[in-house]
Amino acid sequence: MRLIVARCSVRYTGRLNAVLPASTRLLIIKSDGSVLVPADAGGYKPLNWMTPPTVIEENGRTIVVRKRAGKTEDRLEIELDEILSDATHEMGEAAALEKDGVERDLQLELAEQPEALGEDLRLVQREWPTDIGPVDLMCRDAENEWVAVEIKRVATIDAVEQLTRYLERIRIDPARANARGILAAQKIKPQALTLAESRGIRCVEVDLEVLRGEREPELTLFV
């Protein structure tokens, strides 16, 4: 991973145009081709980013990151006015993310009985990989369409955003263009439910004790 601290300006062109004026910024260039330009405040989401696959070109004081997006090209141009630090670190093999006990147990139970989500689903794979992270469960429905299932202990707006990003990546493949999403959680926040409904994502509240057969089911569906 390469970390650059520099006074620089950033211009993005593609699906929209955006400019970050000259300022001291951190640039993160990952070995998989990801490029992120975070801020020092304002939360975890970077101000600008490019996901792999990308082509990264350097020409003197300019870094250009290019990525094909259908028939067009997204382009991130970074003009380096002054480099304060430029370090590359070998990160080695990273250990996989371990979910907390409840989420992990929910995932295992739902993988065994995906029909508990309220429809005829069959599991294709747990931890289905995308270039921005794994989907908890990838299933197919009665019509053989793809269904991505994201599992949380408590589902918030962030969970809806996460599943939305996964669906965007999954749908790039024409064979999965009709993929839809299900957000499953023990508790779903009202704001998350509203946002999910607006994006065509179905929400299901599940109970770990019910899935384990420890008490009678009280499944709540939001369609």
PDB file of C-alpha atoms in Angstrom:
ATOM      1  CA  MET A   1       0.000   0.000   0.000  1.00  0.00           C
ATOM      2  CA  ARG A   2       1.309   3.426  -0.968  1.00  0.00           C
ATOM      3  CA  LEU A   3       0.535   6.451   1.234  1.00  0.00           C
ATOM      4  CA  ILE A   4       1.237   9.913  -0.140  1.00  0.00           C
ATOM      5  CA  VAL A   5       0.776  13.133   1.816  1.00  0.00           C
ATOM      6  CA  ALA A   6       0.923  16.043  -0.589  1.00  0.00           C
ATOM      7  CA  ARG A   7      -0.398  19.459  -1.365  1.00  0.00           C
ATOM      8  CA  CYS A   8      -2.435  18.668  -4.448  1.00  0.00           C
ATOM      9  CA  SER A   9      -5.625  19.228  -6.414  1.00  0.00           C
ATOM     10  CA  VAL A  10      -7.886  16.459  -7.681  1.00  0.00           C
ATOM     11  CA  ARG A  11     -10.171  16.476 -10.707  1.00  0.00           C
ATOM     12  CA  TYR A  12     -12.684  13.705 -11.436  1.00  0.00           C
ATOM     13  CA  THR A  13     -14.368  13.335 -14.829  1.00  0.00           C
ATOM     14  CA  GLY A  14     -16.780  10.633 -15.897  1.00  0.00           C
ATOM     15  CA  ARG A  15     -20.381  10.130 -14.868  1.00  0.00           C
ATOM     16  CA  LEU A  16     -20.099  13.608 -13.329  1.00  0.00           C
ATOM     17  CA  ASN A  17     -17.396  16.232 -12.935  1.00  0.00           C
ATOM     18  CA  ALA A  18     -15.919  17.189  -9.565  1.00  0.00           C
ATOM     19  CA  VAL A  19     -12.898  19.176  -8.388  1.00  0.00           C
ATOM     20  CA  LEU A  20     -11.065  19.172  -5.073  1.00  0.00           C
ATOM     21  CA  PRO A  21      -9.043  22.402  -4.922  1.00  0.00           C
ATOM     22  CA  ALA A  22      -5.412  22.495  -3.863  1.00  0.00           C
ATOM     23  CA  SER A  23      -4.940  21.447  -0.256  1.00  0.00           C
ATOM     24  CA  THR A  24      -2.823  19.114   1.833  1.00  0.00           C
ATOM     25  CA  ARG A  25      -4.333  15.665   1.338  1.00  0.00           C
ATOM     26  CA  LEU A  26      -3.669  11.991   1.979  1.00  0.00           C
ATOM     27  CA  LEU A  27      -3.669   9.747  -1.089  1.00  0.00           C
ATOM     28  CA  ILE A  28      -4.062   5.987  -0.615  1.00  0.00           C
ATOM     29  CA  ILE A  29      -3.073   3.711  -3.498  1.00  0.00           C
ATOM     30  CA  LYS A  30      -3.772   0.047  -2.807  1.00  0.00           C
ATOM     31  CA  SER A  31      -2.172  -2.933  -4.493  1.00  0.00           C
ATOM     32  CA  ASP A  32      -5.520  -3.963  -6.034  1.00  0.00           C
ATOM     33  CA  GLY A  33      -5.721  -0.659  -7.958  1.00  0.00           C
ATOM     34  CA  SER A  34      -8.017   1.167  -5.539  1.00  0.00           C
ATOM     35  CA  VAL A  35      -7.272   4.874  -5.094  1.00  0.00           C
ATOM     36  CA  LEU A  36      -8.814   6.869  -2.241  1.00  0.00           C
ATOM     37  CA  VAL A  37      -8.646  10.546  -1.316  1.00  0.00           C
ATOM     38  CA  PRO A  38      -9.994  10.817   2.266  1.00  0.00           C
ATOM     39  CA  ALA A  39     -10.515  13.924   4.364  1.00  0.00           C
ATOM     40  CA  ASP A  40      -9.185  14.472   7.865  1.00  0.00           C
ATOM     41  CA  ALA A  41     -12.742  15.028   9.102  1.00  0.00           C
ATOM     42  CA  GLY A  42     -16.292  14.244   8.041  1.00  0.00           C
ATOM     43  CA  GLY A  43     -16.471  10.500   8.599  1.00  0.00           C
ATOM     44  CA  TYR A  44     -15.023   7.418   6.956  1.00  0.00           C
ATOM     45  CA  LYS A  45     -16.202   7.950   3.374  1.00  0.00           C
ATOM     46  CA  PRO A  46     -13.445   9.341   1.108  1.00  0.00           C
ATOM     47  CA  LEU A  47     -13.972  12.569  -0.797  1.00  0.00           C
ATOM     48  CA  ASN A  48     -13.122  10.773  -4.009  1.00  0.00           C
ATOM     49  CA  TRP A  49     -12.149   7.250  -4.956  1.00  0.00           C
ATOM     50  CA  MET A  50     -11.708   4.780  -7.791  1.00  0.00           C
ATOM     51  CA  THR A  51     -12.322   1.045  -7.432  1.00  0.00           C
ATOM     52  CA  PRO A  52     -10.473  -1.636  -9.404  1.00  0.00           C
ATOM     53  CA  PRO A  53      -9.795  -2.534 -12.098  1.00  0.00           C
ATOM     54  CA  THR A  54      -7.924   0.686 -12.824  1.00  0.00           C
ATOM     55  CA  VAL A  55      -4.935   1.876 -14.828  1.00  0.00           C
ATOM     56  CA  ILE A  56      -2.621   4.184 -12.881  1.00  0.00           C
ATOM     57  CA  GLU A  57      -0.191   6.412 -14.774  1.00  0.00           C
ATOM     58  CA  GLU A  58       2.396   8.792 -13.335  1.00  0.00           C
ATOM     59  CA  ASN A  59       3.970  11.605 -15.304  1.00  0.00           C
ATOM     60  CA  GLY A  60       6.188  13.854 -13.263  1.00  0.00           C
ATOM     61  CA  ARG A  61       3.901  15.600 -10.785  1.00  0.00           C
ATOM     62  CA  THR A  62       0.681  14.103 -12.115  1.00  0.00           C
ATOM     63  CA  ILE A  63      -1.055  10.845 -11.190  1.00  0.00           C
ATOM     64  CA  VAL A  64      -3.842   9.774 -13.541  1.00  0.00           C
ATOM     65  CA  VAL A  65      -6.210   6.948 -12.603  1.00  0.00           C
ATOM     66  CA  ARG A  66      -8.404   5.597 -15.419  1.00  0.00           C
ATOM     67  CA  LYS A  67     -11.244   3.098 -15.348  1.00  0.00           C
ATOM     68  CA  ARG A  68     -13.608   1.892 -18.038  1.00  0.00           C
ATOM     69  CA  ALA A  69     -17.282   2.391 -17.144  1.00  0.00           C
ATOM     70  CA  GLY A  70     -19.302   0.814 -19.935  1.00  0.00           C
ATOM     71  CA  LYS A  71     -18.727   2.839 -23.104  1.00  0.00           C
ATOM     72  CA  THR A  72     -17.194   5.738 -21.180  1.00  0.00           C
ATOM     73  CA  GLU A  73     -14.123   6.236 -18.997  1.00  0.00           C
ATOM     74  CA  ASP A  74     -13.881   7.520 -15.435  1.00  0.00           C
ATOM     75  CA  ARG A  75     -10.747   9.551 -14.859  1.00  0.00           C
ATOM     76  CA  LEU A  76      -9.111  10.860 -11.684  1.00  0.00           C
ATOM     77  CA  GLU A  77      -6.311  13.388 -12.224  1.00  0.00           C
ATOM     78  CA  ILE A  78      -4.157  14.336  -9.232  1.00  0.00           C
ATOM     79  CA  GLU A  79      -1.846  17.335  -9.637  1.00  0.00           C
ATOM     80  CA  LEU A  80       0.938  17.179  -7.036  1.00  0.00           C
ATOM     81  CA  ASP A  81       2.204  20.635  -6.072  1.00  0.00           C
ATOM     82  CA  GLU A  82       4.366  19.511  -3.137  1.00  0.00           C
ATOM     83  CA  ILE A  83       4.987  15.988  -1.816  1.00  0.00           C
ATOM     84  CA  LEU A  84       5.411  15.917   1.964  1.00  0.00           C
ATOM     85  CA  SER A  85       5.643  12.138   2.330  1.00  0.00           C
ATOM     86  CA  ASP A  86       5.609   9.174  -0.061  1.00  0.00           C
ATOM     87  CA  ALA A  87       5.850   5.740   1.540  1.00  0.00           C
ATOM     88  CA  THR A  88       5.067   2.238   0.318  1.00  0.00           C
ATOM     89  CA  HIS A  89       4.343  -0.544   2.813  1.00  0.00           C
ATOM     90  CA  GLU A  90       4.134  -4.282   2.213  1.00  0.00           C
ATOM     91  CA  MET A  91       0.961  -5.276   4.059  1.00  0.00           C
ATOM     92  CA  GLY A  92       1.255  -9.049   3.642  1.00  0.00           C
ATOM     93  CA  GLU A  93      -1.683 -11.437   3.690  1.00  0.00           C
ATOM     94  CA  ALA A  94      -4.590  -9.889   5.574  1.00  0.00           C
ATOM     95  CA  ALA A  95      -6.728 -11.959   7.917  1.00  0.00           C
ATOM     96  CA  ALA A  96     -10.374 -12.131   6.914  1.00  0.00           C
ATOM     97  CA  LEU A  97     -12.919  -9.936   8.660  1.00  0.00           C
ATOM     98  CA  GLU A  98     -14.654 -11.734  11.505  1.00  0.00           C
ATOM     99  CA  LYS A  99     -18.238 -10.661  12.145  1.00  0.00           C
ATOM    100  CA  ASP A 100     -19.498 -10.396  15.700  1.00  0.00           C
ATOM    101  CA  GLY A 101     -21.154 -13.491  17.115  1.00  0.00           C
ATOM    102  CA  VAL A 102     -24.749 -12.578  16.309  1.00  0.00           C
ATOM    103  CA  GLU A 103     -24.110 -11.643  12.685  1.00  0.00           C
ATOM    104  CA  ARG A 104     -21.964 -14.709  12.106  1.00  0.00           C
ATOM    105  CA  ASP A 105     -24.560 -17.001  13.662  1.00  0.00           C
ATOM    106  CA  LEU A 106     -27.374 -15.383  11.665  1.00  0.00           C
ATOM    107  CA  GLN A 107     -25.388 -15.892   8.483  1.00  0.00           C
ATOM    108  CA  LEU A 108     -24.782 -19.563   9.248  1.00  0.00           C
ATOM    109  CA  GLU A 109     -28.431 -20.225  10.093  1.00  0.00           C
ATOM    110  CA  LEU A 110     -29.773 -18.376   7.051  1.00  0.00           C
ATOM    111  CA  ALA A 111     -27.301 -20.179   4.809  1.00  0.00           C
ATOM    112  CA  GLU A 112     -28.852 -23.441   6.027  1.00  0.00           C
ATOM    113  CA  GLN A 113     -32.433 -22.216   5.672  1.00  0.00           C
ATOM    114  CA  PRO A 114     -32.637 -19.294   3.212  1.00  0.00           C
ATOM    115  CA  GLU A 115     -36.387 -19.910   2.882  1.00  0.00           C
ATOM    116  CA  ALA A 116     -36.640 -18.290   6.326  1.00  0.00           C
ATOM    117  CA  LEU A 117     -36.322 -14.992   4.454  1.00  0.00           C
ATOM    118  CA  GLY A 118     -39.901 -15.435   3.329  1.00  0.00           C
ATOM    119  CA  GLU A 119     -39.556 -16.825  -0.177  1.00  0.00           C
ATOM    120  CA  ASP A 120     -38.265 -19.819  -2.092  1.00  0.00           C
ATOM    121  CA  LEU A 121     -34.520 -19.181  -2.138  1.00  0.00           C
ATOM    122  CA  ARG A 122     -31.614 -21.544  -2.591  1.00  0.00           C
ATOM    123  CA  LEU A 123     -28.100 -20.725  -1.476  1.00  0.00           C
ATOM    124  CA  VAL A 124     -25.391 -20.414  -4.124  1.00  0.00           C
ATOM    125  CA  GLN A 125     -22.500 -19.270  -1.916  1.00  0.00           C
ATOM    126  CA  ARG A 126     -21.667 -17.651   1.392  1.00  0.00           C
ATOM    127  CA  GLU A 127     -19.285 -14.665   1.286  1.00  0.00           C
ATOM    128  CA  TRP A 128     -19.794 -14.131  -2.457  1.00  0.00           C
ATOM    129  CA  PRO A 129     -16.831 -11.983  -3.580  1.00  0.00           C
ATOM    130  CA  THR A 130     -17.115  -8.591  -5.253  1.00  0.00           C
ATOM    131  CA  ASP A 131     -14.308  -6.106  -5.877  1.00  0.00           C
ATOM    132  CA  ILE A 132     -15.495  -4.009  -2.914  1.00  0.00           C
ATOM    133  CA  GLY A 133     -16.097  -6.818  -0.432  1.00  0.00           C
ATOM    134  CA  PRO A 134     -18.050 -10.048   0.046  1.00  0.00           C
ATOM    135  CA  VAL A 135     -21.844 -10.356   0.011  1.00  0.00           C
ATOM    136  CA  ASP A 136     -23.008 -12.404   2.995  1.00  0.00           C
ATOM    137  CA  LEU A 137     -25.215 -14.775   0.981  1.00  0.00           C
ATOM    138  CA  MET A 138     -25.754 -15.068  -2.755  1.00  0.00           C
ATOM    139  CA  CYS A 139     -28.932 -16.941  -3.591  1.00  0.00           C
ATOM    140  CA  ARG A 140     -31.273 -17.667  -6.471  1.00  0.00           C
ATOM    141  CA  ASP A 141     -35.050 -17.367  -6.288  1.00  0.00           C
ATOM    142  CA  ALA A 142     -37.865 -19.433  -7.776  1.00  0.00           C
ATOM    143  CA  GLU A 143     -37.407 -17.658 -11.129  1.00  0.00           C
ATOM    144  CA  ASN A 144     -33.668 -18.419 -11.025  1.00  0.00           C
ATOM    145  CA  GLU A 145     -32.820 -14.724 -10.578  1.00  0.00           C
ATOM    146  CA  TRP A 146     -29.890 -13.674  -8.387  1.00  0.00           C
ATOM    147  CA  VAL A 147     -30.582 -12.392  -4.875  1.00  0.00           C
ATOM    148  CA  ALA A 148     -27.881 -10.787  -2.700  1.00  0.00           C
ATOM    149  CA  VAL A 149     -28.522 -11.008   1.037  1.00  0.00           C
ATOM    150  CA  GLU A 150     -26.777  -8.699   3.505  1.00  0.00           C
ATOM    151  CA  ILE A 151     -27.070  -9.667   7.188  1.00  0.00           C
ATOM    152  CA  LYS A 152     -26.790  -7.327  10.176  1.00  0.00           C
ATOM    153  CA  ARG A 153     -27.559  -7.448  13.847  1.00  0.00           C
ATOM    154  CA  VAL A 154     -29.113  -3.972  13.576  1.00  0.00           C
ATOM    155  CA  ALA A 155     -29.712  -2.614  10.059  1.00  0.00           C
ATOM    156  CA  THR A 156     -29.108   1.110   9.628  1.00  0.00           C
ATOM    157  CA  ILE A 157     -28.918   3.413   6.618  1.00  0.00           C
ATOM    158  CA  ASP A 158     -25.254   2.396   6.265  1.00  0.00           C
ATOM    159  CA  ALA A 159     -26.345  -1.219   5.747  1.00  0.00           C
ATOM    160  CA  VAL A 160     -28.669  -0.149   2.923  1.00  0.00           C
ATOM    161  CA  GLU A 161     -25.863   1.848   1.320  1.00  0.00           C
ATOM    162  CA  GLN A 162     -23.513  -1.144   1.615  1.00  0.00           C
ATOM    163  CA  LEU A 163     -25.976  -3.504  -0.064  1.00  0.00           C
ATOM    164  CA  THR A 164     -26.669  -0.900  -2.755  1.00  0.00           C
ATOM    165  CA  ARG A 165     -22.964  -0.742  -3.586  1.00  0.00           C
ATOM    166  CA  TYR A 166     -22.766  -4.543  -3.759  1.00  0.00           C
ATOM    167  CA  LEU A 167     -25.745  -4.663  -6.137  1.00  0.00           C
ATOM    168  CA  GLU A 168     -24.141  -2.045  -8.388  1.00  0.00           C
ATOM    169  CA  ARG A 169     -21.047  -4.244  -8.719  1.00  0.00           C
ATOM    170  CA  ILE A 170     -23.027  -7.471  -9.172  1.00  0.00           C
ATOM    171  CA  ARG A 171     -25.236  -5.970 -11.900  1.00  0.00           C
ATOM    172  CA  ILE A 172     -22.249  -5.032 -14.036  1.00  0.00           C
ATOM    173  CA  ASP A 173     -22.297  -8.649 -15.244  1.00  0.00           C
ATOM    174  CA  PRO A 174     -25.120  -8.833 -17.847  1.00  0.00           C
ATOM    175  CA  ALA A 175     -26.007 -12.306 -16.575  1.00  0.00           C
ATOM    176  CA  ARG A 176     -26.833 -10.732 -13.189  1.00  0.00           C
ATOM    177  CA  ALA A 177     -28.339  -7.470 -14.416  1.00  0.00           C
ATOM    178  CA  ASN A 178     -31.644  -8.256 -12.667  1.00  0.00           C
ATOM    179  CA  ALA A 179     -30.070  -9.081  -9.312  1.00  0.00           C
ATOM    180  CA  ARG A 180     -32.016  -7.779  -6.327  1.00  0.00           C
ATOM    181  CA  GLY A 181     -31.245  -7.420  -2.655  1.00  0.00           C
ATOM    182  CA  ILE A 182     -32.581  -8.518   0.697  1.00  0.00           C
ATOM    183  CA  LEU A 183     -31.479  -6.874   3.940  1.00  0.00           C
ATOM    184  CA  ALA A 184     -31.899  -9.238   6.908  1.00  0.00           C
ATOM    185  CA  ALA A 185     -31.431  -8.171  10.505  1.00  0.00           C
ATOM    186  CA  GLN A 186     -32.690  -8.750  14.015  1.00  0.00           C
ATOM    187  CA  LYS A 187     -33.774  -5.104  14.076  1.00  0.00           C
ATOM    188  CA  ILE A 188     -34.242  -2.679  11.180  1.00  0.00           C
ATOM    189  CA  LYS A 189     -34.188   1.054  11.844  1.00  0.00           C
ATOM    190  CA  PRO A 190     -37.169   2.972  10.375  1.00  0.00           C
ATOM    191  CA  GLN A 191     -34.893   5.227   8.308  1.00  0.00           C
ATOM    192  CA  ALA A 192     -33.149   2.168   6.861  1.00  0.00           C
ATOM    193  CA  LEU A 193     -36.488   0.617   5.970  1.00  0.00           C
ATOM    194  CA  THR A 194     -37.621   3.775   4.166  1.00  0.00           C
ATOM    195  CA  LEU A 195     -34.388   4.042   2.184  1.00  0.00           C
ATOM    196  CA  ALA A 196     -34.399   0.335   1.329  1.00  0.00           C
ATOM    197  CA  GLU A 197     -37.970   0.485   0.028  1.00  0.00           C
ATOM    198  CA  SER A 198     -37.070   3.449  -2.189  1.00  0.00           C
ATOM    199  CA  ARG A 199     -34.278   1.370  -3.737  1.00  0.00           C
ATOM    200  CA  GLY A 200     -36.263  -1.810  -4.258  1.00  0.00           C
ATOM    201  CA  ILE A 201     -34.487  -3.678  -1.455  1.00  0.00           C
ATOM    202  CA  ARG A 202     -36.675  -5.996   0.596  1.00  0.00           C
ATOM    203  CA  CYS A 203     -36.158  -6.023   4.363  1.00  0.00           C
ATOM    204  CA  VAL A 204     -36.717  -8.974   6.685  1.00  0.00           C
ATOM    205  CA  GLU A 205     -36.471  -9.018  10.458  1.00  0.00           C
ATOM    206  CA  VAL A 206     -35.242 -12.383  11.714  1.00  0.00           C
ATOM    207  CA  ASP A 207     -34.747 -13.843  15.159  1.00  0.00           C
ATOM    208  CA  LEU A 208     -31.779 -16.081  15.910  1.00  0.00           C
ATOM    209  CA  GLU A 209     -33.713 -18.111  18.492  1.00  0.00           C
ATOM    210  CA  VAL A 210     -36.461 -18.789  15.957  1.00  0.00           C
ATOM    211  CA  LEU A 211     -33.946 -19.847  13.315  1.00  0.00           C
ATOM    212  CA  ARG A 212     -32.433 -22.258  15.820  1.00  0.00           C
ATOM    213  CA  GLY A 213     -35.866 -23.683  16.635  1.00  0.00           C
ATOM    214  CA  GLU A 214     -35.686 -22.503  20.233  1.00  0.00           C
ATOM    215  CA  ARG A 215     -39.106 -20.812  20.076  1.00  0.00           C
ATOM    216  CA  GLU A 216     -42.054 -20.304  17.750  1.00  0.00           C
ATOM    217  CA  PRO A 217     -41.503 -18.084  14.691  1.00  0.00           C
ATOM    218  CA  GLU A 218     -42.641 -14.462  14.628  1.00  0.00           C
ATOM    219  CA  LEU A 219     -41.093 -13.439  11.298  1.00  0.00           C
ATOM    220  CA  THR A 220     -41.794  -9.844  10.275  1.00  0.00           C
ATOM    221  CA  LEU A 221     -41.649  -9.071   6.555  1.00  0.00           C
ATOM    222  CA  PHE A 222     -41.388  -5.664   4.936  1.00  0.00           C
ATOM    223  CA  VAL A 223     -42.274  -5.859   1.252  1.00  0.00           C
TER     224      VAL A 223
END
